[in-house]
């Protein structure tokens, strides 16, 4: 889970918890507040009525024929009553009480207040229906709840947006420094723009590390170039000398054989050095991958190259790459070597009169599988895991095998992001499967 | 024909010189770019064999400079660097061919002959071998004016042996000429033996091929 998601989730959850707590406490608080507000209102009304009574006198409400006055509004939400009472203890209270109003029992919050005027005691009662209080309370509660929900949603969205903005440099660092840095040679050292010190520190540390890596790769490249020159030059001198010795007609037959044997040793050394240097160069990204390579013509070219070897062993080679597949951003010469080595293996370990198949088929995900299958001697099960290791010749008795062909094939496949699998049944044959990935969406063809 | 060998490795230059001298070339050795510049300014060579890793400069720069001054000689780049970029740059700068060290000297001679045929037009259109005629330009073998059908590789083996007539060619030298420098090139002497067997069979239908000799344990020779 992303850091920003975690932050936003935590904030959202914490707000929801607060909301729930508030939602639980809100009715009680609201009811208490509503009651307080009602009581305050009743007290204000009491003062107002008392002012009216002092100004206009009791007679404005209670005439000589009446002993009391009562009034309520149309919906019976409020009432006011005034009645003469015998002298007694002072009353000044507010309480809930039920009253019968026109054959209907209504619950009121009633303020009762006893006072004396013109030598007569009166009881003033002002009531407000608790139903109307409850409604106010409900409205109050709903609005509060809606406001809280809106507040949670808005602040959560704000959090998500802010975290995204805040962490953008972090993701840029990941993309630019780690994910898209395929090789030290192509490192991008441009500083990432950020106002966050922590990210700046992370970026600087990564750039320092990249500089170190790049330096060591540069050293390795130089070593490869030097080794190439320093190892192959003395071999060349030996090779020329042997060539000249063989041209000497006075050389005895015995010595001629010795020279030929030495020549084979030089050839062996040369091939090993070249193969190892090739692997190193591939691993060191010294081969450009800027070509568009259709597979069918490449397979045809490989087949053409081995025609004479097929004829010598009486082998048949069948190609079927319909539909064809095009590798974007590949190195044609390396892909040729990869296929050549697999086909060469299929020839080397086949039976006389055997068959080789090179078949391609698209995969559901837009990729492609190219299979090179032979009807040869197969590979022992215990040998399969070691098949692509350098210098592992397995059970082959071939003196001309250096155990590097499949190692080179694996290195080239890795460079192009091609999976390389092998299946084999001893005595029946071997199948190499090359899995070409689907072209990345939006990947432009090289010019 | 005159050849300038631009090579800083003393042993290499000497062995190259011996070989080319035996093939009838007049050789001069330059061990540095500076020496090479002086030689090129002084003598019109037919061939320049150019090593790229010179102690006082890059061979490619020397090549570019020489081509600017309208160097007429054919240039073959010889290098142990082996980088594809070097090969491309060299050929783009006007080199005629490129050989990665170490190569076999007969292979170098074959390339020089190919360049001679291509560039200087100094070739006999047909080389006689026994009762047959080899047309290297058209890549055909003729018997009594009629073409004898050969596969590409069979023609390569035969023309290489004819080019180096009266010299033993080892199976390894023949293999390198035919399959080049493919890694793990599937070198197997049986393939050469099979091609020779097929050649004898095909040519034997028309005339005697006792000029195509087997040198036991070593290789083959065309005795003319």
mmCIF file of N, CA and C in Angstrom, chain A residues 137-243:
data_model
loop_
_atom_site.group_PDB
_atom_site.id
_atom_site.type_symbol
_atom_site.label_atom_id
_atom_site.label_comp_id
_atom_site.label_asym_id
_atom_site.label_seq_id
_atom_site.Cartn_x
_atom_site.Cartn_y
_atom_site.Cartn_z
ATOM 1 N N UNK A 137 -34.407 19.854 17.767
ATOM 2 C CA UNK A 137 -33.237 19.031 18.107
ATOM 3 C C UNK A 137 -32.834 18.126 16.936
ATOM 4 N N UNK A 138 -33.852 17.499 16.311
ATOM 5 C CA UNK A 138 -33.589 16.604 15.171
ATOM 6 C C UNK A 138 -32.960 17.362 14.008
ATOM 7 N N UNK A 139 -33.553 18.504 13.710
ATOM 8 C CA UNK A 139 -33.018 19.316 12.617
ATOM 9 C C UNK A 139 -31.563 19.686 12.884
ATOM 10 N N UNK A 140 -31.398 20.123 14.123
ATOM 11 C CA UNK A 140 -30.073 20.509 14.587
ATOM 12 C C UNK A 140 -29.071 19.350 14.350
ATOM 13 N N UNK A 141 -29.542 18.142 14.788
ATOM 14 C CA UNK A 141 -28.697 16.947 14.708
ATOM 15 C C UNK A 141 -28.368 16.598 13.243
ATOM 16 N N UNK A 142 -29.404 16.635 12.374
ATOM 17 C CA UNK A 142 -29.200 16.303 10.963
ATOM 18 C C UNK A 142 -28.201 17.238 10.312
ATOM 19 N N UNK A 143 -28.434 18.517 10.534
ATOM 20 C CA UNK A 143 -27.528 19.490 9.909
ATOM 21 C C UNK A 143 -26.084 19.295 10.389
ATOM 22 N N UNK A 144 -25.985 19.028 11.691
ATOM 23 C CA UNK A 144 -24.639 18.831 12.264
ATOM 24 C C UNK A 144 -23.975 17.612 11.628
ATOM 25 N N UNK A 145 -24.791 16.541 11.468
ATOM 26 C CA UNK A 145 -24.260 15.305 10.892
ATOM 27 C C UNK A 145 -23.832 15.525 9.435
ATOM 28 N N UNK A 146 -24.683 16.191 8.646
ATOM 29 C CA UNK A 146 -24.338 16.464 7.247
ATOM 30 C C UNK A 146 -23.056 17.279 7.165
ATOM 31 N N UNK A 147 -22.994 18.277 8.012
ATOM 32 C CA UNK A 147 -21.808 19.137 7.979
ATOM 33 C C UNK A 147 -20.544 18.353 8.311
ATOM 34 N N UNK A 148 -20.695 17.447 9.301
ATOM 35 C CA UNK A 148 -19.535 16.620 9.670
ATOM 36 C C UNK A 148 -19.107 15.720 8.509
ATOM 37 N N UNK A 149 -20.106 15.084 7.851
ATOM 38 C CA UNK A 149 -19.804 14.196 6.722
ATOM 39 C C UNK A 149 -19.095 14.963 5.601
ATOM 40 N N UNK A 150 -19.644 16.125 5.284
ATOM 41 C CA UNK A 150 -19.042 16.951 4.232
ATOM 42 C C UNK A 150 -17.614 17.339 4.628
ATOM 43 N N UNK A 151 -17.455 17.673 5.911
ATOM 44 C CA UNK A 151 -16.126 18.067 6.387
ATOM 45 C C UNK A 151 -15.140 16.912 6.258
ATOM 46 N N UNK A 152 -15.586 15.674 6.634
ATOM 47 C CA UNK A 152 -14.711 14.495 6.527
ATOM 48 C C UNK A 152 -14.330 14.249 5.072
ATOM 49 N N UNK A 153 -15.339 14.294 4.175
ATOM 50 C CA UNK A 153 -15.068 14.040 2.760
ATOM 51 C C UNK A 153 -14.102 15.079 2.198
ATOM 52 N N UNK A 154 -14.372 16.335 2.464
ATOM 53 C CA UNK A 154 -13.527 17.399 1.916
ATOM 54 C C UNK A 154 -12.101 17.319 2.446
ATOM 55 N N UNK A 155 -11.968 17.093 3.753
ATOM 56 C CA UNK A 155 -10.609 17.045 4.326
ATOM 57 C C UNK A 155 -9.859 15.799 3.837
ATOM 58 N N UNK A 156 -10.594 14.685 3.651
ATOM 59 C CA UNK A 156 -9.950 13.476 3.131
ATOM 60 C C UNK A 156 -9.430 13.720 1.717
ATOM 61 N N UNK A 157 -10.281 14.316 0.869
ATOM 62 C CA UNK A 157 -9.859 14.632 -0.504
ATOM 63 C C UNK A 157 -8.665 15.589 -0.489
ATOM 64 N N UNK A 158 -8.733 16.561 0.375
ATOM 65 C CA UNK A 158 -7.629 17.521 0.483
ATOM 66 C C UNK A 158 -6.343 16.805 0.889
ATOM 67 N N UNK A 159 -6.503 15.849 1.847
ATOM 68 C CA UNK A 159 -5.333 15.071 2.298
ATOM 69 C C UNK A 159 -4.716 14.292 1.155
ATOM 70 N N UNK A 160 -5.593 13.582 0.402
ATOM 71 C CA UNK A 160 -5.099 12.752 -0.710
ATOM 72 C C UNK A 160 -4.333 13.623 -1.704
ATOM 73 N N UNK A 161 -4.946 14.743 -2.072
ATOM 74 C CA UNK A 161 -4.314 15.638 -3.052
ATOM 75 C C UNK A 161 -2.987 16.183 -2.520
ATOM 76 N N UNK A 162 -3.009 16.548 -1.250
ATOM 77 C CA UNK A 162 -1.795 17.130 -0.667
ATOM 78 C C UNK A 162 -0.675 16.093 -0.575
ATOM 79 N N UNK A 163 -1.043 14.885 -0.130
ATOM 80 C CA UNK A 163 -0.028 13.833 -0.017
ATOM 81 C C UNK A 163 0.538 13.492 -1.389
ATOM 82 N N UNK A 164 -0.350 13.471 -2.382
ATOM 83 C CA UNK A 164 0.118 13.184 -3.740
ATOM 84 C C UNK A 164 1.129 14.248 -4.182
ATOM 85 N N UNK A 165 0.768 15.486 -3.926
ATOM 86 C CA UNK A 165 1.654 16.591 -4.296
ATOM 87 C C UNK A 165 2.961 16.508 -3.508
ATOM 88 N N UNK A 166 2.801 16.173 -2.212
ATOM 89 C CA UNK A 166 3.958 16.125 -1.315
ATOM 90 C C UNK A 166 4.920 15.005 -1.709
ATOM 91 N N UNK A 167 4.346 13.842 -2.126
ATOM 92 C CA UNK A 167 5.189 12.670 -2.418
ATOM 93 C C UNK A 167 5.621 12.575 -3.878
ATOM 94 N N UNK A 168 5.167 13.505 -4.710
ATOM 95 C CA UNK A 168 5.525 13.469 -6.144
ATOM 96 C C UNK A 168 7.042 13.385 -6.354
ATOM 97 N N UNK A 169 7.842 14.220 -5.653
ATOM 98 C CA UNK A 169 9.311 14.115 -5.833
ATOM 99 C C UNK A 169 9.832 12.728 -5.469
ATOM 100 N N UNK A 170 9.215 12.108 -4.458
ATOM 101 C CA UNK A 170 9.636 10.775 -4.025
ATOM 102 C C UNK A 170 9.444 9.764 -5.164
ATOM 103 N N UNK A 171 8.264 9.834 -5.811
ATOM 104 C CA UNK A 171 8.002 8.914 -6.925
ATOM 105 C C UNK A 171 8.895 9.231 -8.116
ATOM 106 N N UNK A 172 9.170 10.516 -8.319
ATOM 107 C CA UNK A 172 10.073 10.903 -9.417
ATOM 108 C C UNK A 172 11.461 10.309 -9.174
ATOM 109 N N UNK A 173 11.911 10.346 -7.916
ATOM 110 C CA UNK A 173 13.218 9.761 -7.561
ATOM 111 C C UNK A 173 13.212 8.265 -7.880
ATOM 112 N N UNK A 174 12.155 7.583 -7.473
ATOM 113 C CA UNK A 174 12.052 6.132 -7.727
ATOM 114 C C UNK A 174 12.105 5.866 -9.232
ATOM 115 N N UNK A 175 11.274 6.639 -9.991
ATOM 116 C CA UNK A 175 11.204 6.422 -11.442
ATOM 117 C C UNK A 175 12.538 6.695 -12.110
ATOM 118 N N UNK A 176 13.054 7.883 -11.824
ATOM 119 C CA UNK A 176 14.233 8.365 -12.561
ATOM 120 C C UNK A 176 15.521 7.684 -12.104
ATOM 121 N N UNK A 177 15.650 7.476 -10.808
ATOM 122 C CA UNK A 177 16.921 6.959 -10.284
ATOM 123 C C UNK A 177 16.970 5.434 -10.264
ATOM 124 N N UNK A 178 15.843 4.802 -10.016
ATOM 125 C CA UNK A 178 15.889 3.359 -9.804
ATOM 126 C C UNK A 178 15.208 2.554 -10.907
ATOM 127 N N UNK A 179 13.937 2.903 -11.228
ATOM 128 C CA UNK A 179 13.195 2.051 -12.161
ATOM 129 C C UNK A 179 13.667 2.204 -13.595
ATOM 130 N N UNK A 180 13.892 3.441 -14.034
ATOM 131 C CA UNK A 180 14.247 3.657 -15.433
ATOM 132 C C UNK A 180 15.751 3.679 -15.670
ATOM 133 N N UNK A 181 16.527 3.422 -14.614
ATOM 134 C CA UNK A 181 17.988 3.399 -14.783
ATOM 135 C C UNK A 181 18.395 1.987 -15.164
ATOM 136 N N UNK A 182 18.309 1.711 -16.492
ATOM 137 C CA UNK A 182 18.577 0.340 -16.929
ATOM 138 C C UNK A 182 20.062 0.007 -16.894
ATOM 139 N N UNK A 183 20.870 1.017 -17.070
ATOM 140 C CA UNK A 183 22.306 0.744 -17.105
ATOM 141 C C UNK A 183 23.072 1.980 -16.674
ATOM 142 N N UNK A 184 24.194 1.774 -15.954
ATOM 143 C CA UNK A 184 24.976 2.933 -15.483
ATOM 144 C C UNK A 184 25.335 3.922 -16.581
ATOM 145 N N UNK A 185 25.520 3.411 -17.796
ATOM 146 C CA UNK A 185 25.906 4.318 -18.877
ATOM 147 C C UNK A 185 24.806 5.342 -19.160
ATOM 148 N N UNK A 186 23.567 4.948 -18.847
ATOM 149 C CA UNK A 186 22.431 5.828 -19.173
ATOM 150 C C UNK A 186 21.867 6.533 -17.943
ATOM 151 N N UNK A 187 22.654 6.565 -16.861
ATOM 152 C CA UNK A 187 22.166 7.227 -15.640
ATOM 153 C C UNK A 187 21.859 8.701 -15.894
ATOM 154 N N UNK A 188 20.794 9.183 -15.267
ATOM 155 C CA UNK A 188 20.442 10.607 -15.366
ATOM 156 C C UNK A 188 20.751 11.260 -14.017
ATOM 157 N N UNK A 189 21.681 12.201 -14.035
ATOM 158 C CA UNK A 189 22.131 12.803 -12.778
ATOM 159 C C UNK A 189 21.452 14.138 -12.471
ATOM 160 N N UNK A 190 20.487 14.539 -13.307
ATOM 161 C CA UNK A 190 19.826 15.832 -13.068
ATOM 162 C C UNK A 190 19.109 15.789 -11.714
ATOM 163 N N UNK A 191 19.356 16.803 -10.828
ATOM 164 C CA UNK A 191 18.710 16.777 -9.511
ATOM 165 C C UNK A 191 17.191 16.868 -9.629
ATOM 166 N N UNK A 192 16.505 16.165 -8.751
ATOM 167 C CA UNK A 192 15.037 16.194 -8.730
ATOM 168 C C UNK A 192 14.604 17.464 -7.988
ATOM 169 N N UNK A 193 13.669 18.211 -8.579
ATOM 170 C CA UNK A 193 13.196 19.442 -7.934
ATOM 171 C C UNK A 193 12.264 19.089 -6.785
ATOM 172 N N UNK A 194 12.629 19.527 -5.574
ATOM 173 C CA UNK A 194 11.775 19.296 -4.408
ATOM 174 C C UNK A 194 12.131 20.318 -3.324
ATOM 175 N N UNK A 195 11.115 20.697 -2.552
ATOM 176 C CA UNK A 195 11.371 21.617 -1.443
ATOM 177 C C UNK A 195 11.451 20.837 -0.126
ATOM 178 N N UNK A 196 11.291 19.492 -0.222
ATOM 179 C CA UNK A 196 11.345 18.662 0.990
ATOM 180 C C UNK A 196 12.778 18.199 1.230
ATOM 181 N N UNK A 197 13.320 18.576 2.367
ATOM 182 C CA UNK A 197 14.725 18.256 2.678
ATOM 183 C C UNK A 197 14.993 16.758 2.657
ATOM 184 N N UNK A 198 14.029 15.976 3.188
ATOM 185 C CA UNK A 198 14.230 14.516 3.276
ATOM 186 C C UNK A 198 14.417 13.911 1.876
ATOM 187 N N UNK A 199 13.578 14.375 0.924
ATOM 188 C CA UNK A 199 13.678 13.853 -0.441
ATOM 189 C C UNK A 199 14.966 14.320 -1.113
ATOM 190 N N UNK A 200 15.350 15.552 -0.818
ATOM 191 C CA UNK A 200 16.585 16.079 -1.392
ATOM 192 C C UNK A 200 17.763 15.225 -0.910
ATOM 193 N N UNK A 201 17.726 14.864 0.372
ATOM 194 C CA UNK A 201 18.782 14.042 0.982
ATOM 195 C C UNK A 201 18.803 12.657 0.328
ATOM 196 N N UNK A 202 17.605 12.097 0.138
ATOM 197 C CA UNK A 202 17.495 10.781 -0.501
ATOM 198 C C UNK A 202 18.060 10.841 -1.924
ATOM 199 N N UNK A 203 17.683 11.890 -2.658
ATOM 200 C CA UNK A 203 18.136 12.054 -4.037
ATOM 201 C C UNK A 203 19.657 12.189 -4.107
ATOM 202 N N UNK A 204 20.201 13.003 -3.211
ATOM 203 C CA UNK A 204 21.655 13.205 -3.198
ATOM 204 C C UNK A 204 22.381 11.898 -2.900
ATOM 205 N N UNK A 205 21.845 11.132 -1.930
ATOM 206 C CA UNK A 205 22.475 9.851 -1.562
ATOM 207 C C UNK A 205 22.454 8.889 -2.735
ATOM 208 N N UNK A 206 21.311 8.853 -3.432
ATOM 209 C CA UNK A 206 21.205 7.948 -4.579
ATOM 210 C C UNK A 206 22.156 8.374 -5.694
ATOM 211 N N UNK A 207 22.263 9.703 -5.908
ATOM 212 C CA UNK A 207 23.164 10.178 -6.956
ATOM 213 C C UNK A 207 24.623 9.840 -6.636
ATOM 214 N N UNK A 208 24.964 9.918 -5.357
ATOM 215 C CA UNK A 208 26.328 9.543 -4.947
ATOM 216 C C UNK A 208 26.577 8.064 -5.251
ATOM 217 N N UNK A 209 25.568 7.248 -4.921
ATOM 218 C CA UNK A 209 25.690 5.809 -5.152
ATOM 219 C C UNK A 209 25.816 5.518 -6.655
ATOM 220 N N UNK A 210 25.007 6.242 -7.466
ATOM 221 C CA UNK A 210 25.050 6.057 -8.915
ATOM 222 C C UNK A 210 26.408 6.443 -9.491
ATOM 223 N N UNK A 211 26.996 7.496 -8.949
ATOM 224 C CA UNK A 211 28.312 7.931 -9.424
ATOM 225 C C UNK A 211 29.328 6.823 -9.187
ATOM 226 N N UNK A 212 29.244 6.208 -7.987
ATOM 227 C CA UNK A 212 30.170 5.115 -7.652
ATOM 228 C C UNK A 212 29.969 3.939 -8.604
ATOM 229 N N UNK A 213 28.702 3.599 -8.841
ATOM 230 C CA UNK A 213 28.399 2.463 -9.731
ATOM 231 C C UNK A 213 28.900 2.754 -11.138
ATOM 232 N N UNK A 214 28.636 3.979 -11.605
ATOM 233 C CA UNK A 214 29.039 4.333 -12.964
ATOM 234 C C UNK A 214 30.560 4.260 -13.120
ATOM 235 N N UNK A 215 31.262 4.715 -12.079
ATOM 236 C CA UNK A 215 32.728 4.689 -12.138
ATOM 237 C C UNK A 215 33.228 3.253 -12.248
ATOM 238 N N UNK A 216 32.589 2.339 -11.478
ATOM 239 C CA UNK A 216 33.074 0.956 -11.512
ATOM 240 C C UNK A 216 32.749 0.305 -12.859
ATOM 241 N N UNK A 217 31.599 0.685 -13.458
ATOM 242 C CA UNK A 217 31.276 0.154 -14.782
ATOM 243 C C UNK A 217 32.232 0.689 -15.839
ATOM 244 N N UNK A 218 32.613 1.959 -15.710
ATOM 245 C CA UNK A 218 33.569 2.545 -16.660
ATOM 246 C C UNK A 218 34.896 1.808 -16.566
ATOM 247 N N UNK A 219 35.295 1.505 -15.309
ATOM 248 C CA UNK A 219 36.539 0.751 -15.106
ATOM 249 C C UNK A 219 36.450 -0.610 -15.787
ATOM 250 N N UNK A 220 35.280 -1.243 -15.610
ATOM 251 C CA UNK A 220 35.110 -2.578 -16.191
ATOM 252 C C UNK A 220 35.193 -2.519 -17.716
ATOM 253 N N UNK A 221 34.571 -1.463 -18.276
ATOM 254 C CA UNK A 221 34.634 -1.300 -19.735
ATOM 255 C C UNK A 221 36.066 -1.175 -20.206
ATOM 256 N N UNK A 222 36.837 -0.388 -19.477
ATOM 257 C CA UNK A 222 38.228 -0.172 -19.850
ATOM 258 C C UNK A 222 38.991 -1.496 -19.743
ATOM 259 N N UNK A 223 38.661 -2.246 -18.667
ATOM 260 C CA UNK A 223 39.324 -3.540 -18.476
ATOM 261 C C UNK A 223 39.017 -4.468 -19.644
ATOM 262 N N UNK A 224 37.744 -4.472 -20.075
ATOM 263 C CA UNK A 224 37.355 -5.337 -21.190
ATOM 264 C C UNK A 224 38.148 -4.967 -22.443
ATOM 265 N N UNK A 225 38.219 -3.659 -22.704
ATOM 266 C CA UNK A 225 38.950 -3.209 -23.898
ATOM 267 C C UNK A 225 40.426 -3.589 -23.798
ATOM 268 N N UNK A 226 41.008 -3.367 -22.590
ATOM 269 C CA UNK A 226 42.426 -3.697 -22.400
ATOM 270 C C UNK A 226 42.662 -5.194 -22.517
ATOM 271 N N UNK A 227 41.796 -5.956 -21.832
ATOM 272 C CA UNK A 227 41.961 -7.418 -21.841
ATOM 273 C C UNK A 227 41.844 -7.934 -23.257
ATOM 274 N N UNK A 228 40.880 -7.365 -23.977
ATOM 275 C CA UNK A 228 40.661 -7.771 -25.361
ATOM 276 C C UNK A 228 41.955 -7.598 -26.156
ATOM 277 N N UNK A 229 42.556 -6.440 -26.024
ATOM 278 C CA UNK A 229 43.771 -6.144 -26.783
ATOM 279 C C UNK A 229 44.957 -6.963 -26.278
ATOM 280 N N UNK A 230 45.122 -6.973 -24.953
ATOM 281 C CA UNK A 230 46.315 -7.612 -24.373
ATOM 282 C C UNK A 230 46.295 -9.128 -24.503
ATOM 283 N N UNK A 231 45.105 -9.729 -24.534
ATOM 284 C CA UNK A 231 45.037 -11.190 -24.653
ATOM 285 C C UNK A 231 45.085 -11.636 -26.112
ATOM 286 N N UNK A 232 44.403 -10.860 -26.963
ATOM 287 C CA UNK A 232 44.301 -11.311 -28.349
ATOM 288 C C UNK A 232 45.549 -11.001 -29.173
ATOM 289 N N UNK A 233 46.307 -9.977 -28.774
ATOM 290 C CA UNK A 233 47.496 -9.616 -29.559
ATOM 291 C C UNK A 233 48.552 -10.730 -29.531
ATOM 292 N N UNK A 234 48.935 -11.242 -28.334
ATOM 293 C CA UNK A 234 49.912 -12.350 -28.374
ATOM 294 C C UNK A 234 49.378 -13.592 -29.078
ATOM 295 N N UNK A 235 48.052 -13.808 -28.973
ATOM 296 C CA UNK A 235 47.474 -14.954 -29.683
ATOM 297 C C UNK A 235 47.608 -14.771 -31.191
ATOM 298 N N UNK A 236 47.414 -13.514 -31.625
ATOM 299 C CA UNK A 236 47.558 -13.229 -33.063
ATOM 300 C C UNK A 236 48.985 -13.527 -33.509
ATOM 301 N N UNK A 237 49.964 -13.114 -32.669
ATOM 302 C CA UNK A 237 51.369 -13.365 -33.024
ATOM 303 C C UNK A 237 51.620 -14.860 -33.185
ATOM 304 N N UNK A 238 51.064 -15.654 -32.245
ATOM 305 C CA UNK A 238 51.218 -17.118 -32.324
ATOM 306 C C UNK A 238 50.579 -17.657 -33.598
ATOM 307 N N UNK A 239 49.356 -17.172 -33.852
ATOM 308 C CA UNK A 239 48.617 -17.661 -35.014
ATOM 309 C C UNK A 239 49.373 -17.378 -36.314
ATOM 310 N N UNK A 240 49.916 -16.156 -36.455
ATOM 311 C CA UNK A 240 50.651 -15.810 -37.678
ATOM 312 C C UNK A 240 51.893 -16.704 -37.810
ATOM 313 N N UNK A 241 52.529 -16.937 -36.640
ATOM 314 C CA UNK A 241 53.745 -17.754 -36.680
ATOM 315 C C UNK A 241 53.431 -19.176 -37.155
ATOM 316 N N UNK A 242 52.344 -19.725 -36.619
ATOM 317 C CA UNK A 242 51.964 -21.093 -37.033
ATOM 318 C C UNK A 242 51.590 -21.122 -38.517
ATOM 319 N N UNK A 243 50.880 -20.083 -38.957
ATOM 320 C CA UNK A 243 50.509 -20.017 -40.379
ATOM 321 C C UNK A 243 51.767 -20.005 -41.253
#
